[in-house]
Short mmCIF file of C-alpha atoms in Angstrom, two decimals:
data_model
loop_
_atom_site.label_atom_id
_atom_site.label_comp_id
_atom_site.label_asym_id
_atom_site.label_seq_id
_atom_site.Cartn_x
_atom_site.Cartn_y
_atom_site.Cartn_z
CA MET A 1 16.99 -8.65 -45.94
CA LYS A 2 14.98 -11.69 -44.93
CA ILE A 3 11.55 -12.27 -46.46
CA ALA A 4 9.78 -11.59 -43.13
CA HIS A 5 11.65 -8.31 -42.74
CA ARG A 6 10.71 -7.25 -46.27
CA LEU A 7 7.08 -8.09 -45.56
CA PHE A 8 7.17 -6.04 -42.35
CA ALA A 9 8.79 -3.12 -44.15
CA GLY A 10 6.28 -3.26 -46.98
CA ALA A 11 3.33 -3.51 -44.63
CA ALA A 12 4.56 -0.57 -42.58
CA LEU A 13 4.96 1.60 -45.65
CA VAL A 14 1.55 0.64 -47.02
CA LEU A 15 -0.15 1.33 -43.68
CA ALA A 16 1.56 4.70 -43.36
CA LEU A 17 0.69 5.80 -46.90
CA THR A 18 -2.88 4.55 -46.50
CA GLY A 19 -3.10 6.71 -43.39
CA VAL A 20 -2.31 9.78 -45.49
CA VAL A 21 -5.05 8.82 -47.94
CA VAL A 22 -7.79 8.15 -45.36
CA GLY A 23 -6.96 11.28 -43.37
CA GLU A 24 -6.34 12.23 -39.78
CA PHE A 25 -8.26 10.95 -36.75
CA ASP A 26 -10.45 13.23 -34.61
CA ARG A 27 -8.78 14.94 -31.66
CA SER A 28 -10.85 15.01 -28.52
CA SER A 29 -8.55 17.70 -27.11
CA ALA A 30 -10.63 20.06 -29.23
CA ILE A 31 -13.16 20.04 -26.38
CA VAL A 32 -10.82 22.30 -24.45
CA ALA A 33 -11.48 25.01 -26.99
CA THR A 34 -15.23 24.45 -27.31
CA ASN A 35 -16.17 24.00 -23.65
CA GLN A 36 -14.62 27.11 -22.19
CA VAL A 37 -16.30 29.55 -19.85
CA ASP A 38 -15.14 33.10 -19.26
CA VAL A 39 -14.54 34.67 -15.87
CA TYR A 40 -17.74 36.75 -15.71
CA GLU A 41 -19.95 33.87 -16.80
CA LEU A 42 -18.32 31.69 -14.17
CA ALA A 43 -18.76 34.36 -11.49
CA GLY A 44 -22.46 34.48 -12.31
CA TRP A 45 -22.80 30.71 -12.05
CA ILE A 46 -20.96 30.63 -8.72
CA LYS A 47 -23.15 33.41 -7.36
CA ARG A 48 -26.29 31.48 -8.31
CA GLY A 49 -24.89 28.19 -7.04
CA GLU A 50 -25.22 26.55 -10.43
CA VAL A 51 -21.81 24.93 -10.68
CA VAL A 52 -19.40 22.67 -8.87
CA LEU A 53 -15.84 24.00 -9.02
CA THR A 54 -12.76 21.79 -9.32
CA ASP A 55 -9.27 23.16 -8.74
CA LEU A 56 -6.75 20.96 -10.55
CA ARG A 57 -3.63 22.64 -9.20
CA ASP A 58 -1.22 21.25 -6.62
CA PRO A 59 -2.42 21.46 -2.98
CA VAL A 60 0.52 23.80 -2.31
CA ASP A 61 -1.07 26.31 -4.69
CA THR A 62 -4.69 25.72 -3.70
CA GLU A 63 -3.87 26.39 -0.05
CA VAL A 64 -2.57 29.85 -0.97
CA PHE A 65 -5.66 30.83 -2.92
CA SER A 66 -8.49 29.27 -4.81
CA LEU A 67 -11.87 30.20 -6.18
CA PRO A 68 -14.80 30.22 -3.73
CA GLY A 69 -16.14 26.71 -3.15
CA ALA A 70 -13.50 24.99 -5.27
CA MET A 71 -12.63 21.39 -4.41
CA SER A 72 -9.90 19.02 -5.48
CA LEU A 73 -10.73 16.44 -8.15
CA PRO A 74 -11.07 13.52 -5.70
CA ASP A 75 -13.29 15.62 -3.41
CA THR A 76 -15.39 16.69 -6.38
CA LEU A 77 -15.92 13.09 -7.46
CA ALA A 78 -16.87 12.07 -3.92
CA PHE A 79 -19.21 15.05 -3.56
CA LEU A 80 -20.97 14.41 -6.84
CA GLU A 81 -21.37 10.75 -6.06
CA ALA A 82 -22.74 11.47 -2.57
CA GLU A 83 -25.13 14.16 -3.78
CA GLY A 84 -26.19 12.24 -6.87
CA SER A 85 -25.82 15.56 -8.56
CA ALA A 86 -25.93 16.23 -12.28
CA ALA A 87 -24.48 19.69 -11.87
CA THR A 88 -22.18 21.35 -14.35
CA VAL A 89 -18.59 21.02 -13.23
CA VAL A 90 -16.14 23.79 -14.03
CA VAL A 91 -12.47 22.83 -13.86
CA PHE A 92 -9.51 25.16 -13.82
CA GLY A 93 -5.81 25.25 -13.10
CA TYR A 94 -4.46 22.68 -15.55
CA GLU A 95 -5.06 22.75 -19.27
CA ASP A 96 -5.01 19.05 -20.05
CA HIS A 97 -8.38 17.47 -20.62
CA ARG A 98 -6.98 14.09 -19.61
CA THR A 99 -6.81 15.43 -16.07
CA TRP A 100 -10.56 15.86 -15.80
CA TYR A 101 -11.50 12.89 -17.93
CA PRO A 102 -12.69 11.02 -14.77
CA LEU A 103 -15.50 13.58 -14.60
CA GLN A 104 -16.44 13.25 -18.24
CA SER A 105 -16.31 9.47 -18.20
CA ARG A 106 -18.94 9.53 -15.43
CA GLY A 107 -21.25 11.62 -17.59
CA TYR A 108 -20.86 15.03 -15.93
CA ASP A 109 -21.01 18.17 -18.05
CA VAL A 110 -17.51 19.65 -17.76
CA LYS A 111 -16.51 23.17 -18.66
CA PHE A 112 -13.02 24.56 -18.64
CA PHE A 113 -12.19 27.90 -17.06
CA ALA A 114 -9.14 28.78 -19.12
CA ASP A 115 -8.59 32.23 -17.59
CA GLY A 116 -7.60 30.66 -14.28
CA VAL A 117 -6.97 32.00 -10.82
CA GLU A 118 -4.89 34.91 -12.03
CA GLN A 119 -7.72 36.27 -14.14
CA TRP A 120 -10.16 35.82 -11.25
CA LEU A 121 -7.86 37.93 -9.11
CA SER A 122 -7.39 40.64 -11.69
CA LYS A 123 -10.92 40.82 -13.12
CA ILE A 124 -13.16 39.92 -10.18
CA LEU A 125 -11.31 40.72 -6.96
CA ASN A 126 -9.20 43.63 -8.10
CA PRO A 127 -10.65 45.03 -11.33
CA VAL A 128 -9.05 48.25 -12.47
CA ILE A 129 -9.78 50.39 -15.48
CA TYR A 130 -8.22 53.55 -16.84
CA ARG A 131 -10.51 56.44 -15.89
CA PHE A 132 -10.49 57.79 -19.43
CA ALA A 133 -10.95 54.50 -21.24
CA PRO A 134 -13.45 54.35 -24.15
CA GLU A 135 -17.10 54.58 -23.08
CA GLU A 136 -17.95 51.03 -24.12
CA GLU A 137 -15.14 49.68 -21.93
CA LEU A 138 -16.24 51.83 -18.99
CA ALA A 139 -19.85 50.67 -19.41
CA GLU A 140 -18.78 47.04 -19.48
CA PHE A 141 -16.61 47.61 -16.40
CA GLU A 142 -19.56 49.07 -14.51
CA ARG A 143 -21.75 46.14 -15.55
CA HIS A 144 -19.27 43.76 -14.00
CA ALA A 145 -18.67 45.87 -10.88
CA GLU A 146 -21.67 44.39 -9.06
CA ILE A 147 -20.46 40.81 -9.44
CA SER A 148 -17.01 41.91 -8.38
CA GLN A 149 -18.38 43.50 -5.20
CA TYR A 150 -20.43 40.38 -4.48
CA PHE A 151 -17.17 38.43 -4.17
CA GLY A 152 -15.49 41.13 -2.10
CA GLY A 153 -13.72 42.81 -4.96
CA ILE A 154 -13.04 46.53 -5.10
CA PRO A 155 -13.49 47.98 -8.57
CA ARG A 156 -11.09 50.90 -9.06
CA TYR A 157 -10.45 53.62 -11.59
CA SER A 158 -6.87 54.29 -12.44
CA ILE A 159 -5.56 57.71 -13.39
CA SER A 160 -2.97 56.15 -15.63
CA PRO A 161 -3.27 53.42 -18.28
CA VAL A 162 -0.26 51.56 -16.89
CA GLN A 163 -1.22 51.43 -13.21
CA THR A 164 -2.69 47.98 -13.32
CA MET A 165 -1.24 44.88 -11.72
CA SER A 166 -1.21 41.66 -13.71
CA GLY A 167 -3.00 38.62 -12.34
CA SER A 168 0.30 36.80 -11.77
CA ASP A 169 1.64 39.72 -9.73
CA GLN A 170 -1.53 39.74 -7.67
CA LEU A 171 -1.17 36.04 -7.01
CA ALA A 172 2.39 36.65 -5.91
CA ARG A 173 1.10 39.27 -3.47
CA VAL A 174 -1.40 36.78 -2.07
CA ARG A 175 1.42 34.25 -1.62
CA ARG A 176 3.41 36.83 0.34
CA GLY A 177 0.39 37.51 2.51
CA CYS A 178 -0.06 41.07 1.31
CA GLY A 179 -3.69 40.72 0.23
CA PHE A 180 -5.46 43.72 -1.21
CA MET B 1 0.53 12.44 -14.00
CA ASN B 2 -0.06 9.19 -15.89
CA PHE B 3 -3.58 8.89 -17.07
CA PRO B 4 -5.34 6.11 -15.15
CA VAL B 5 -6.00 3.00 -17.22
CA VAL B 6 -9.24 2.53 -15.28
CA ASP B 7 -10.88 5.46 -16.99
CA ILE B 8 -9.83 4.55 -20.49
CA SER B 9 -10.77 0.91 -20.40
CA GLY B 10 -13.61 1.10 -17.90
CA LEU B 11 -11.83 -1.49 -15.78
CA SER B 12 -11.58 -1.32 -12.00
CA LEU B 13 -8.32 -0.12 -10.49
CA ASP B 14 -7.37 -3.66 -9.40
CA THR B 15 -8.02 -5.10 -12.84
CA GLY B 16 -6.08 -2.25 -14.42
CA LEU B 17 -3.07 -3.05 -12.22
CA TRP B 18 -3.23 -6.73 -13.17
CA VAL B 19 -3.35 -5.72 -16.84
CA ALA B 20 -0.27 -3.55 -16.28
CA PHE B 21 1.44 -6.48 -14.52
CA ALA B 22 0.71 -8.83 -17.43
CA LEU B 23 1.94 -6.26 -19.95
CA GLY B 24 5.13 -5.84 -17.91
CA ILE B 25 5.77 -9.57 -17.97
CA ALA B 26 5.22 -9.68 -21.73
CA PHE B 27 7.53 -6.68 -22.21
CA GLY B 28 10.31 -8.29 -20.19
CA PHE B 29 9.85 -11.62 -21.94
CA PHE B 30 10.22 -10.15 -25.42
CA LEU B 31 13.17 -7.99 -24.38
CA GLU B 32 14.95 -11.09 -23.11
CA GLN B 33 14.03 -13.03 -26.25
CA GLY B 34 15.54 -10.23 -28.31
CA GLY B 35 18.80 -10.46 -26.40
CA MET B 36 18.34 -7.21 -24.53
CA GLY B 37 19.42 -8.81 -21.27
CA ASN B 38 22.94 -9.27 -22.62
CA ALA B 39 25.26 -6.34 -21.83
CA ARG B 40 27.71 -7.20 -24.63
CA LYS B 41 24.94 -7.18 -27.19
CA ILE B 42 23.68 -3.79 -25.98
CA ALA B 43 27.13 -2.26 -25.78
CA GLY B 44 27.76 -3.53 -29.32
CA GLN B 45 25.26 -0.89 -30.50
CA PHE B 46 27.56 1.91 -29.41
CA TYR B 47 30.57 0.35 -31.15
CA LEU B 48 28.45 -0.40 -34.26
CA ARG B 49 29.29 -4.09 -33.91
CA ASP B 50 25.73 -5.24 -33.28
CA LEU B 51 22.80 -3.02 -34.24
CA ALA B 52 20.10 -5.23 -32.72
CA VAL B 53 19.14 -2.55 -30.19
CA MET B 54 18.47 -0.04 -32.94
CA LYS B 55 16.47 -2.56 -34.95
CA ILE B 56 14.38 -3.68 -31.97
CA MET B 57 13.65 -0.16 -30.76
CA PHE B 58 12.90 1.22 -34.20
CA SER B 59 10.62 -1.74 -34.96
CA ALA B 60 8.79 -1.09 -31.70
CA VAL B 61 8.48 2.62 -32.44
CA VAL B 62 7.09 2.03 -35.94
CA THR B 63 4.70 -0.68 -34.75
CA THR B 64 3.41 1.51 -31.93
CA ALA B 65 3.09 4.62 -34.09
CA LEU B 66 1.15 2.70 -36.75
CA GLY B 67 -0.96 1.02 -34.10
CA LEU B 68 -1.81 4.29 -32.38
CA PHE B 69 -2.76 5.94 -35.65
CA TRP B 70 -4.99 3.15 -36.87
CA PHE B 71 -6.60 2.46 -33.50
CA ALA B 72 -7.39 6.17 -33.22
CA ARG B 73 -8.59 6.30 -36.81
CA LEU B 74 -10.90 3.35 -36.25
CA GLY B 75 -12.25 4.91 -33.03
CA TRP B 76 -10.82 2.24 -30.74
CA LEU B 77 -8.57 4.65 -28.94
CA ASP B 78 -8.80 8.30 -27.89
CA TYR B 79 -5.36 9.54 -28.87
CA ASP B 80 -5.61 12.61 -26.66
CA LEU B 81 -6.07 10.49 -23.55
CA ILE B 82 -2.60 9.02 -23.87
CA PHE B 83 -0.15 10.49 -21.40
CA LEU B 84 2.55 12.49 -23.13
CA PRO B 85 5.48 13.33 -20.85
CA PRO B 86 6.27 17.05 -20.94
CA THR B 87 9.44 18.12 -22.73
CA TYR B 88 12.07 20.06 -20.80
CA ILE B 89 14.67 20.35 -23.52
CA TRP B 90 17.85 21.36 -21.60
CA PRO B 91 17.68 19.01 -18.62
CA GLN B 92 16.60 16.19 -20.93
CA ILE B 93 19.62 16.73 -23.17
CA VAL B 94 21.89 16.61 -20.11
CA GLY B 95 20.01 13.59 -18.79
CA GLY B 96 20.38 11.88 -22.16
CA ILE B 97 24.14 12.42 -22.13
CA ILE B 98 24.41 11.01 -18.59
CA PHE B 99 22.14 8.11 -19.53
CA GLY B 100 24.17 7.36 -22.68
CA ALA B 101 27.44 7.41 -20.76
CA GLY B 102 26.01 5.02 -18.18
CA PHE B 103 24.49 2.86 -20.91
CA VAL B 104 27.74 2.33 -22.79
CA THR B 105 29.74 1.93 -19.55
CA GLY B 106 27.44 -0.64 -18.02
CA GLY B 107 26.07 -2.12 -21.22
CA LEU B 108 22.56 -2.01 -19.79
CA CYS B 109 19.81 0.54 -19.25
CA PRO B 110 17.47 0.52 -16.23
CA GLY B 111 14.91 -1.65 -18.03
CA THR B 112 17.33 -4.16 -19.48
CA SER B 113 19.17 -4.35 -16.16
CA CYS B 114 15.96 -5.79 -14.68
CA VAL B 115 15.87 -8.26 -17.58
CA ALA B 116 19.49 -9.19 -16.89
CA VAL B 117 18.80 -9.72 -13.18
CA SER B 118 15.89 -11.99 -14.03
CA SER B 119 18.29 -14.02 -16.19
CA GLY B 120 20.66 -14.38 -13.24
CA ARG B 121 23.29 -11.91 -14.46
CA LEU B 122 25.27 -10.19 -11.74
CA ASP B 123 26.10 -7.18 -13.91
CA GLY B 124 22.40 -6.42 -14.02
CA LEU B 125 22.25 -6.54 -10.24
CA ALA B 126 25.21 -4.18 -9.98
CA LEU B 127 23.55 -1.75 -12.36
CA LEU B 128 20.30 -1.86 -10.41
CA GLY B 129 22.24 -1.09 -7.24
CA GLY B 130 23.81 1.89 -8.96
CA LEU B 131 20.38 2.96 -10.17
CA PHE B 132 18.96 3.16 -6.67
CA ILE B 133 22.03 5.01 -5.39
CA GLY B 134 21.60 7.48 -8.23
CA ILE B 135 17.91 7.97 -7.37
CA LEU B 136 18.79 8.59 -3.73
CA LEU B 137 21.48 11.12 -4.65
CA PHE B 138 19.12 12.87 -7.06
CA ASN B 139 16.51 13.36 -4.38
CA GLU B 140 19.01 14.51 -1.78
CA LEU B 141 20.61 17.07 -4.12
CA PHE B 142 17.47 18.11 -6.02
CA GLU B 143 17.17 21.53 -4.37
CA TYR B 144 20.50 22.59 -5.88
CA PHE B 145 19.44 22.06 -9.47
CA GLU B 146 15.65 22.31 -9.34
CA ASP B 147 15.66 25.48 -11.46
CA PHE B 148 17.63 23.78 -14.22
CA TYR B 149 15.43 20.69 -13.90
CA ARG B 150 12.37 22.80 -14.76
CA SER B 151 14.00 24.88 -17.51
CA GLY B 152 13.32 24.73 -21.23
CA SER B 153 9.70 23.64 -20.94
CA LEU B 154 7.99 22.98 -24.28
CA GLY B 155 4.95 21.33 -22.73
CA SER B 156 3.59 17.96 -23.77
CA ILE B 157 4.44 18.25 -27.43
CA SER B 158 4.59 15.56 -30.09
CA LEU B 159 6.69 15.49 -33.26
CA PRO B 160 3.71 16.17 -35.59
CA ASP B 161 2.71 19.13 -33.40
CA TYR B 162 6.25 20.50 -33.33
CA LEU B 163 6.73 20.13 -37.08
CA ASP B 164 3.17 21.32 -37.73
CA VAL B 165 2.36 18.34 -39.93
CA SER B 166 -0.40 15.80 -39.72
CA TYR B 167 0.19 12.64 -37.74
CA ALA B 168 -0.16 10.60 -40.95
CA TRP B 169 2.62 12.46 -42.75
CA ALA B 170 4.84 12.30 -39.68
CA LEU B 171 4.19 8.56 -39.71
CA VAL B 172 5.29 8.25 -43.34
CA GLY B 173 8.48 10.14 -42.48
CA LEU B 174 9.08 7.88 -39.50
CA VAL B 175 8.63 4.68 -41.52
CA ILE B 176 10.97 5.92 -44.26
CA LEU B 177 13.53 6.88 -41.61
CA ALA B 178 13.25 3.44 -39.99
CA LEU B 179 13.61 1.58 -43.30
CA THR B 180 16.63 3.70 -44.21
CA ALA B 181 18.18 2.89 -40.82
CA PHE B 182 17.55 -0.83 -41.29
CA LEU B 183 19.10 -0.80 -44.78
CA GLY B 184 22.05 1.16 -43.44
CA ALA B 185 22.50 -1.36 -40.62
CA GLU B 186 22.52 -4.22 -43.12
CA ALA B 187 25.04 -2.45 -45.35
CA LEU B 188 27.27 -1.83 -42.34
CA ALA B 189 27.00 -5.46 -41.26
CA ARG B 190 27.91 -6.65 -44.77
CA ARG B 191 30.92 -4.33 -44.89
CA LYS B 192 32.15 -5.48 -41.49
CA GLY B 193 31.54 -9.07 -42.52
CA ALA B 194 33.52 -8.52 -45.72
#
C-alpha cells in the first residue's frame, strides 16, 4: 500500500475512534418529540384563533379532508409574511421536521400535531365511548364533548366496547363521500 | 422531497442552484480523473480485474461519513436536516439487480455515462439514450406495478438506526470494513499479478 494510502487509512481510523471517545452529536429531530400538541389542545387553539395550521400532506389528500383553516406550507409562509404574524404554527401530516424547517428557520414557533387527521376525525368529529366505560373516562369524554360539538362533531355513546370506527376507516369513508 | 439548500445555508434559491452546479462540475471532474468515464475500467470491477470502482466509492463513503460526523459534532451541520431517501426494501432489491445487470452489460452507470459523454465516448451516449427510454417506459407502465413499488417501506432509516448503535460506532465499523476491502483488493491484485 502506498504511503499516501496508509496515511489516509490511519487518519480515517483515528478520526473514527476519536468520534467514539468524544461522543455522539446532538439530534435536532428530538424536537419532534418535545414540540408535540395533542388533539384537544389543538382544538382549543383553533377555536380561539391562536394558531396557524399547516397541512403537509399531498394536495390529493388535503382536498379530500383537512383540519379547519389549514393551509399548505407555501400558503402558510406567504400568509405569515403578509400578516407579519408571530403566531404559533401547528404542522401535521408528515412526521419529518425537515419538511417544516422553512418555518423554523424564519423564527416561527412550530408545534407538531402527531395525532394527525385520523385522530381529529375519531376524537373531535366522531367521538365515541363505551356507555359503561370507567367514570374517569366518561367524565373526560364529557369534558371534550363541547369542543367536539363546536366543530360539528357528534359525541356518541356506544352500547358495545367494539363498536368504534378507527380514524383511518373514518378517513376512508370521507374519501368515498359517505360523511357522517 | 430533497431538503432545500437555501434553508440550510441561508443562501437564496439562485445562489443555491449555482452552488449545486459548481458541485456537479467538481463531481464530474473527479469521476473522470478517477477513470470512471471508461466503461472497460468500470466493467473490470465485476470481473475482479480492476477494483478501482470499489476503492473510489468506498473512499468517498468513508470520507463523507467522517465528514458528516465531525461537521455535526462541531455544530457546523444539522445532521437531521440532511435528506435521507426512504427505504423500500423489495423494489430496491429488484431495482439493484436490474441496475447491476445494466451496469455490467453497458460498463457504465447513469452518472458515469454522463462523464463518458463529456469525454466524447459514444458508448456513454448510447447508455444515456437507453436511460431515457427506460424512464419513459417506467412512467408509462407505472400503474401496473405501483403497489410493488411502494411495498416494503422501512421509512428513512440509517444504518446506525437500524442496528441500534451510535453513529460513531457505526463509523468505526464502516472504516474497518473499508480498510479490510482495500487490503483484500490489494491481495487479489498481487495474486492476479503473480
